Amino acid sequence: MSVSQGSSSEVVYSIVIPVYNEEQVLPELYKQLSPVLDSLDGEAEVVFVDDGSTDQSASFLRGLACRDDRVRTIRFSRNFGHQAAITAGLDAARGQAVVVMDADLQDPPELIPELARKWREGYEVVYAQRRSRRGESYFKRFSASIYYRLMVHLTKVEIPVDAGDFRLIGGSALVALRSMREKHRYVRGMVSWVGFRQTGVPYTRKERFAGETKYTLGRMLRFAADGITSFSWVPLRIAVHIGLIASALSLGMVLWVLYEALIARRTVPGWASTVVIILFLGGVQLFSIGMLGEYIGRVYDEVRNRPLYIIDDSDGADDD
Ligand code: UDP
Ligand code: MG
């Protein structure tokens, strides 16, 4: 199977794979992915997005792009992050349907034909939904399950629970997604946000084939905050709600203070209550200002309007 020069418009499926220091998994990934590409009911290409890897991933991918003309690679000038890499792949993909999957084989390539089948049935978005997660720490599973359920309550967007970025996006949904250029990207939420007909296919998330997770705790927390701030105002309103409650309580306090001062005339004690009130309100105020800051910082990033990623070079098909 080969994409002849100049006829790349025939590509039906584009598999987008973000890669960050995955030299240990890439050969096995290619081995498993290659037969799946052949089995699809249309021309397929793979777009590897090298997110500033510092190991041998780049040279392996360059070699692959030379040997196999279904393979294209894009290399970033530095590490821009998983979501930026997915975005670059979506932008570069030439297929009518794009499948986004991780490089580490946690997302099994065998599922791709099933995603494609649903797309042929007429769904614009087919997400792979984790039935169970093997080989991930108890903490990760626990925090993920709390987080996805929290998202459901905080946002009006119906983001499917337990679905990552492994999904097929085609047709109008793909066009819509490409038009969204926001800087703090929570791609899985954005895909849900565009609407159209969406459906899920269950799968078992496997262990990482080799290497270590690239999502440290800090990165995970930042990603989680992006998800909430991109789709919800609720945190901003928390300050309003606490403020209202505090005001209502303080009204009661005022009556009590007046009674103590004017009628009972015993105003000196009260150190404990004063200190508690100051500490509590101080905490609430700092928390609220911090919350505001989270949003203002993101507004600042949007306003600066820097590109989402910078490409160093690309290989494969007719390089562009
Ligand atoms: N990744 C990336 N840039 C990053 C971090 C990760 O392109 O800054 C890629 C990584 O190579 C993998 C995918 O994103 O293909 C998911 O990362 P990982 O498996 O480490 O995350 P986890 O599955 O542990 O959440
Ligand atoms: Mg992984």
Short mmCIF file of C-alpha atoms and ligand atoms in Angstrom, two decimals:
data_model
loop_
_atom_site.label_atom_id
_atom_site.label_comp_id
_atom_site.label_asym_id
_atom_site.label_seq_id
_atom_site.Cartn_x
_atom_site.Cartn_y
_atom_site.Cartn_z
CA MET A 1 0.00 0.00 0.00
CA SER A 2 1.44 3.33 -0.92
CA VAL A 3 0.34 6.88 -1.22
CA SER A 4 1.50 7.97 -4.62
CA GLN A 5 2.88 11.48 -4.88
CA GLY A 6 0.23 14.13 -5.25
CA SER A 7 -2.75 11.91 -4.65
CA SER A 8 -2.77 12.20 -0.90
CA SER A 9 -6.34 13.47 -1.00
CA GLU A 10 -7.41 9.82 -1.19
CA VAL A 11 -6.30 9.19 2.37
CA VAL A 12 -9.28 8.02 4.36
CA TYR A 13 -7.78 7.37 7.79
CA SER A 14 -5.11 9.35 9.59
CA ILE A 15 -3.71 7.89 12.77
CA VAL A 16 -2.27 10.68 14.92
CA ILE A 17 0.24 9.62 17.54
CA PRO A 18 1.94 12.05 19.93
CA VAL A 19 5.40 10.88 20.90
CA TYR A 20 7.59 12.10 23.73
CA ASN A 21 10.66 10.02 24.49
CA GLU A 22 9.13 6.72 23.44
CA GLU A 23 12.12 5.00 21.80
CA GLN A 24 11.38 1.83 23.76
CA VAL A 25 7.86 1.44 22.45
CA LEU A 26 8.02 2.77 18.88
CA PRO A 27 9.31 -0.40 17.14
CA GLU A 28 6.64 -2.55 18.79
CA LEU A 29 3.98 0.07 18.10
CA TYR A 30 4.86 0.09 14.41
CA LYS A 31 4.89 -3.70 14.32
CA GLN A 32 1.36 -3.88 15.74
CA LEU A 33 -0.02 -0.89 13.87
CA SER A 34 1.19 -1.78 10.39
CA PRO A 35 -1.11 -4.80 9.80
CA VAL A 36 -4.03 -2.86 11.23
CA LEU A 37 -3.48 -0.12 8.65
CA ASP A 38 -3.57 -2.70 5.87
CA SER A 39 -6.78 -4.20 7.20
CA LEU A 40 -8.69 -0.90 7.09
CA ASP A 41 -11.23 -0.33 4.33
CA GLY A 42 -9.39 2.65 2.89
CA GLU A 43 -6.02 4.30 2.45
CA ALA A 44 -4.40 5.08 5.81
CA GLU A 45 -1.54 7.27 6.96
CA VAL A 46 0.18 7.64 10.31
CA VAL A 47 1.16 11.07 11.56
CA PHE A 48 3.71 10.88 14.36
CA VAL A 49 4.12 14.12 16.24
CA ASP A 50 7.45 14.17 18.03
CA ASP A 51 6.90 16.50 20.95
CA GLY A 52 10.55 17.48 21.43
CA SER A 53 11.88 14.03 22.37
CA THR A 54 15.44 13.95 23.65
CA ASP A 55 16.04 10.23 23.06
CA GLN A 56 16.31 8.30 19.79
CA SER A 57 12.59 8.62 18.94
CA ALA A 58 13.25 11.30 16.31
CA SER A 59 15.81 9.32 14.35
CA PHE A 60 13.69 6.16 14.51
CA LEU A 61 10.70 8.07 13.16
CA ARG A 62 12.74 9.69 10.42
CA GLY A 63 13.92 6.25 9.30
CA LEU A 64 10.36 4.96 9.38
CA ALA A 65 9.12 7.83 7.23
CA CYS A 66 11.80 7.00 4.65
CA ARG A 67 10.97 3.29 4.56
CA ASP A 68 7.20 3.44 4.69
CA ASP A 69 5.35 6.07 2.71
CA ARG A 70 2.26 5.73 4.87
CA VAL A 71 4.25 7.34 7.67
CA ARG A 72 4.72 11.05 8.21
CA THR A 73 6.41 12.77 11.10
CA ILE A 74 6.27 16.26 12.51
CA ARG A 75 8.90 17.38 14.96
CA PHE A 76 8.35 20.21 17.42
CA SER A 77 11.10 22.67 18.26
CA ARG A 78 10.71 21.73 21.94
CA ASN A 79 8.30 19.94 24.25
CA PHE A 80 4.91 21.61 23.91
CA GLY A 81 2.87 18.95 25.68
CA HIS A 82 0.54 16.12 24.80
CA GLN A 83 -2.48 18.27 23.90
CA ALA A 84 -0.46 20.52 21.58
CA ALA A 85 0.95 17.43 19.87
CA ILE A 86 -2.53 16.04 19.31
CA THR A 87 -3.56 19.41 17.86
CA ALA A 88 -0.64 19.48 15.44
CA GLY A 89 -1.55 15.98 14.29
CA LEU A 90 -5.17 16.96 13.76
CA ASP A 91 -4.05 20.00 11.76
CA ALA A 92 -1.68 17.98 9.58
CA ALA A 93 -3.88 14.93 9.02
CA ARG A 94 -5.11 14.47 5.46
CA GLY A 95 -7.61 11.72 6.07
CA GLN A 96 -11.36 12.07 6.22
CA ALA A 97 -11.30 10.53 9.69
CA VAL A 98 -8.59 10.99 12.29
CA VAL A 99 -7.81 8.50 15.04
CA VAL A 100 -5.86 9.90 17.98
CA MET A 101 -3.97 7.35 20.07
CA ASP A 102 -1.07 7.19 22.53
CA ALA A 103 2.26 5.76 21.49
CA ASP A 104 2.71 3.49 24.49
CA LEU A 105 0.25 0.77 23.35
CA GLN A 106 -2.10 1.48 26.22
CA ASP A 107 -4.55 2.19 23.43
CA PRO A 108 -4.67 -1.07 21.44
CA PRO A 109 -4.37 -0.62 17.64
CA GLU A 110 -6.74 -3.59 17.14
CA LEU A 111 -9.58 -1.33 18.22
CA ILE A 112 -9.12 1.03 15.26
CA PRO A 113 -11.17 -1.06 12.78
CA GLU A 114 -14.01 -1.06 15.28
CA LEU A 115 -13.87 2.73 15.62
CA ALA A 116 -13.86 2.94 11.81
CA ARG A 117 -16.91 0.71 11.57
CA LYS A 118 -18.90 3.00 13.83
CA TRP A 119 -17.78 5.97 11.75
CA ARG A 120 -19.04 4.22 8.61
CA GLU A 121 -22.35 3.79 10.41
CA GLY A 122 -22.62 7.56 10.50
CA TYR A 123 -21.13 8.73 13.79
CA GLU A 124 -18.82 11.75 13.57
CA VAL A 125 -17.02 10.96 16.81
CA VAL A 126 -16.28 7.50 18.18
CA TYR A 127 -14.50 7.49 21.50
CA ALA A 128 -12.88 4.49 23.08
CA GLN A 129 -14.21 4.03 26.59
CA ARG A 130 -12.12 2.31 29.21
CA ARG A 131 -13.85 -0.71 30.64
CA SER A 132 -11.01 -1.29 33.03
CA ARG A 133 -7.55 0.14 33.48
CA ARG A 134 -4.81 -2.34 33.97
CA GLY A 135 -1.39 -1.58 35.33
CA GLU A 136 -2.22 1.86 36.59
CA SER A 137 -1.75 2.81 40.20
CA TYR A 138 -4.66 2.80 42.60
CA PHE A 139 -4.08 6.51 43.10
CA LYS A 140 -4.34 7.25 39.37
CA ARG A 141 -7.56 5.26 38.96
CA PHE A 142 -9.07 6.77 42.09
CA SER A 143 -8.18 10.36 41.22
CA ALA A 144 -9.33 9.88 37.62
CA SER A 145 -12.70 8.52 38.66
CA ILE A 146 -13.29 11.41 41.09
CA TYR A 147 -12.12 13.93 38.53
CA TYR A 148 -14.33 12.75 35.67
CA ARG A 149 -17.34 12.71 37.92
CA LEU A 150 -16.53 16.19 39.19
CA MET A 151 -16.30 17.39 35.59
CA VAL A 152 -19.77 16.05 34.89
CA HIS A 153 -21.15 18.18 37.73
CA LEU A 154 -19.17 21.32 36.96
CA THR A 155 -19.69 21.51 33.22
CA LYS A 156 -22.71 21.43 30.98
CA VAL A 157 -20.70 19.63 28.32
CA GLU A 158 -21.34 15.92 28.29
CA ILE A 159 -17.81 14.67 28.49
CA PRO A 160 -17.98 10.86 28.62
CA VAL A 161 -16.70 9.38 31.86
CA ASP A 162 -13.58 7.23 31.55
CA ALA A 163 -12.63 8.20 28.03
CA GLY A 164 -9.19 9.56 27.24
CA ASP A 165 -7.96 11.00 23.97
CA PHE A 166 -8.17 7.66 22.13
CA ARG A 167 -10.94 8.36 19.63
CA LEU A 168 -11.90 8.74 16.01
CA ILE A 169 -13.00 12.16 14.80
CA GLY A 170 -14.39 12.63 11.33
CA GLY A 171 -16.55 14.75 9.08
CA SER A 172 -17.99 17.99 10.40
CA ALA A 173 -16.71 17.33 13.91
CA LEU A 174 -13.16 17.38 12.56
CA VAL A 175 -13.72 20.67 10.76
CA ALA A 176 -15.24 22.20 13.89
CA LEU A 177 -12.45 20.96 16.14
CA ARG A 178 -9.78 22.35 13.85
CA SER A 179 -11.38 25.77 14.03
CA MET A 180 -10.98 25.92 17.82
CA ARG A 181 -7.63 27.56 18.52
CA GLU A 182 -7.77 28.07 22.28
CA LYS A 183 -4.43 27.93 24.08
CA HIS A 184 -5.18 25.84 27.16
CA ARG A 185 -6.44 22.78 25.44
CA TYR A 186 -8.44 20.01 26.95
CA VAL A 187 -8.96 18.19 23.69
CA ARG A 188 -11.27 15.44 24.95
CA GLY A 189 -13.61 18.11 26.31
CA MET A 190 -13.44 20.13 23.11
CA VAL A 191 -14.40 17.07 21.08
CA SER A 192 -17.49 16.57 23.24
CA TRP A 193 -18.27 20.27 23.07
CA VAL A 194 -18.59 20.34 19.26
CA GLY A 195 -21.52 17.95 19.39
CA PHE A 196 -22.72 15.92 16.39
CA ARG A 197 -23.38 12.23 16.67
CA GLN A 198 -20.99 10.67 19.16
CA THR A 199 -20.74 7.16 20.48
CA GLY A 200 -18.41 5.02 22.55
CA VAL A 201 -16.74 1.66 22.08
CA PRO A 202 -15.61 -0.12 25.24
CA TYR A 203 -12.06 -1.43 25.57
CA THR A 204 -9.60 -2.58 28.18
CA ARG A 205 -6.81 -0.11 28.75
CA LYS A 206 -3.60 -2.03 28.91
CA GLU A 207 -0.37 -1.41 30.71
CA ARG A 208 2.21 0.83 29.19
CA PHE A 209 4.31 -1.41 26.92
CA ALA A 210 7.63 0.04 28.13
CA GLY A 211 9.05 3.20 29.62
CA GLU A 212 7.49 5.52 32.15
CA THR A 213 4.45 7.74 32.15
CA LYS A 214 5.20 11.24 30.91
CA TYR A 215 2.45 12.69 33.05
CA THR A 216 3.93 13.63 36.39
CA LEU A 217 1.61 14.55 39.24
CA GLY A 218 2.18 18.26 38.61
CA ARG A 219 1.34 17.93 34.93
CA MET A 220 -1.75 15.93 35.74
CA LEU A 221 -2.97 18.61 38.14
CA ARG A 222 -2.37 21.37 35.59
CA PHE A 223 -4.19 19.35 32.96
CA ALA A 224 -7.08 18.79 35.36
CA ALA A 225 -7.26 22.54 36.06
CA ASP A 226 -7.31 23.25 32.31
CA GLY A 227 -10.20 20.87 31.90
CA ILE A 228 -12.27 22.59 34.56
CA THR A 229 -11.43 26.19 33.68
CA SER A 230 -12.00 25.61 29.96
CA PHE A 231 -15.50 24.37 30.47
CA SER A 232 -16.82 25.78 33.70
CA TRP A 233 -17.40 29.03 35.54
CA VAL A 234 -18.44 27.27 38.67
CA PRO A 235 -15.15 27.88 40.53
CA LEU A 236 -15.52 31.63 39.99
CA ARG A 237 -18.99 31.47 41.47
CA ILE A 238 -17.80 29.62 44.56
CA ALA A 239 -16.46 32.94 45.87
CA VAL A 240 -19.85 34.56 45.33
CA HIS A 241 -21.63 31.76 47.18
CA ILE A 242 -19.24 31.77 50.11
CA GLY A 243 -19.49 35.57 50.20
CA LEU A 244 -23.27 35.40 50.39
CA ILE A 245 -23.18 32.83 53.18
CA ALA A 246 -20.58 34.84 55.09
CA SER A 247 -22.68 38.00 54.71
CA ALA A 248 -25.78 36.26 55.99
CA LEU A 249 -23.87 34.91 58.99
CA SER A 250 -22.31 38.29 59.71
CA LEU A 251 -25.75 39.83 59.91
CA GLY A 252 -26.47 37.49 62.82
CA MET A 253 -23.10 38.37 64.31
CA VAL A 254 -23.86 42.09 64.15
CA LEU A 255 -27.05 41.59 66.15
CA TRP A 256 -25.20 39.51 68.68
CA VAL A 257 -22.36 42.06 68.97
CA LEU A 258 -24.82 44.92 69.46
CA TYR A 259 -26.61 42.95 72.14
CA GLU A 260 -23.36 42.16 73.96
CA ALA A 261 -22.12 45.75 73.74
CA LEU A 262 -25.24 47.77 74.42
CA ILE A 263 -27.47 45.57 76.53
CA ALA A 264 -25.35 42.96 78.28
CA ARG A 265 -22.32 45.32 78.47
CA ARG A 266 -19.66 42.59 78.57
CA THR A 267 -17.59 43.21 75.46
CA VAL A 268 -14.02 42.28 76.35
CA PRO A 269 -13.91 38.49 75.87
CA GLY A 270 -14.10 37.26 72.30
CA TRP A 271 -10.48 36.80 71.34
CA ALA A 272 -11.08 33.27 70.08
CA SER A 273 -14.03 34.15 67.91
CA THR A 274 -12.20 37.16 66.45
CA VAL A 275 -9.14 35.14 65.54
CA VAL A 276 -11.23 32.35 64.02
CA ILE A 277 -13.17 34.80 61.89
CA ILE A 278 -10.05 36.58 60.67
CA LEU A 279 -8.31 33.34 59.78
CA PHE A 280 -11.33 31.88 58.06
CA LEU A 281 -12.12 34.93 55.98
CA GLY A 282 -8.44 35.47 55.17
CA GLY A 283 -8.29 31.92 53.81
CA VAL A 284 -11.46 32.30 51.82
CA GLN A 285 -10.27 35.59 50.34
CA LEU A 286 -6.89 34.24 49.29
CA PHE A 287 -8.52 31.16 47.81
CA SER A 288 -10.93 33.30 45.82
CA ILE A 289 -8.19 35.59 44.56
CA GLY A 290 -6.18 32.55 43.53
CA MET A 291 -9.16 31.18 41.66
CA LEU A 292 -9.55 34.50 39.85
CA GLY A 293 -5.86 34.35 39.03
CA GLU A 294 -6.27 30.94 37.39
CA TYR A 295 -8.76 32.41 34.98
CA ILE A 296 -6.93 35.69 34.45
CA GLY A 297 -3.71 33.85 33.61
CA ARG A 298 -5.56 31.85 31.00
CA VAL A 299 -7.16 34.98 29.58
CA TYR A 300 -3.65 36.45 29.35
CA ASP A 301 -2.45 33.44 27.37
CA GLU A 302 -5.38 33.71 24.99
CA VAL A 303 -4.82 37.42 24.46
CA ARG A 304 -1.12 37.02 23.68
CA ASN A 305 -2.23 34.63 20.98
CA ARG A 306 1.04 32.79 20.51
CA PRO A 307 1.04 29.79 18.18
CA LEU A 308 0.00 26.53 19.83
CA TYR A 309 3.20 24.79 18.75
CA ILE A 310 6.27 25.41 16.61
CA ILE A 311 7.37 22.86 14.04
CA ASP A 312 11.06 22.24 13.53
CA ASP A 313 10.79 19.93 10.55
CA SER A 314 8.66 17.20 9.06
CA ASP A 315 9.27 14.08 6.99
CA GLY A 316 7.26 11.75 4.88
CA ALA A 317 4.75 11.74 2.03
CA ASP A 318 5.33 14.95 0.10
CA ASP A 319 7.03 16.91 2.89
CA ASP A 320 5.42 20.24 3.48
N1 UDP B 1 3.20 12.77 25.34
C1 UDP B 1 3.56 13.86 24.55
N2 UDP B 1 4.06 14.98 25.15
C2 UDP B 1 4.19 15.09 26.50
C3 UDP B 1 3.79 13.99 27.30
C4 UDP B 1 3.30 12.85 26.69
O1 UDP B 1 3.45 13.80 23.33
O2 UDP B 1 4.64 16.12 26.96
C5 UDP B 1 2.66 11.55 24.70
C6 UDP B 1 3.34 10.26 25.12
O3 UDP B 1 4.46 9.98 24.32
C7 UDP B 1 2.22 9.26 24.90
C8 UDP B 1 0.98 10.06 25.22
O4 UDP B 1 1.34 11.42 25.10
O5 UDP B 1 2.15 8.83 23.55
C9 UDP B 1 0.41 9.76 26.60
O6 UDP B 1 1.42 9.92 27.57
P1 UDP B 1 1.61 8.90 28.77
O7 UDP B 1 1.43 7.49 28.29
O8 UDP B 1 2.91 9.20 29.43
O9 UDP B 1 0.42 9.31 29.73
P2 UDP B 1 -0.48 8.34 30.61
O10 UDP B 1 -0.97 7.24 29.70
O11 UDP B 1 0.38 7.82 31.69
O12 UDP B 1 -1.58 9.22 31.10
MG MG B 2 0.20 6.02 28.64
#
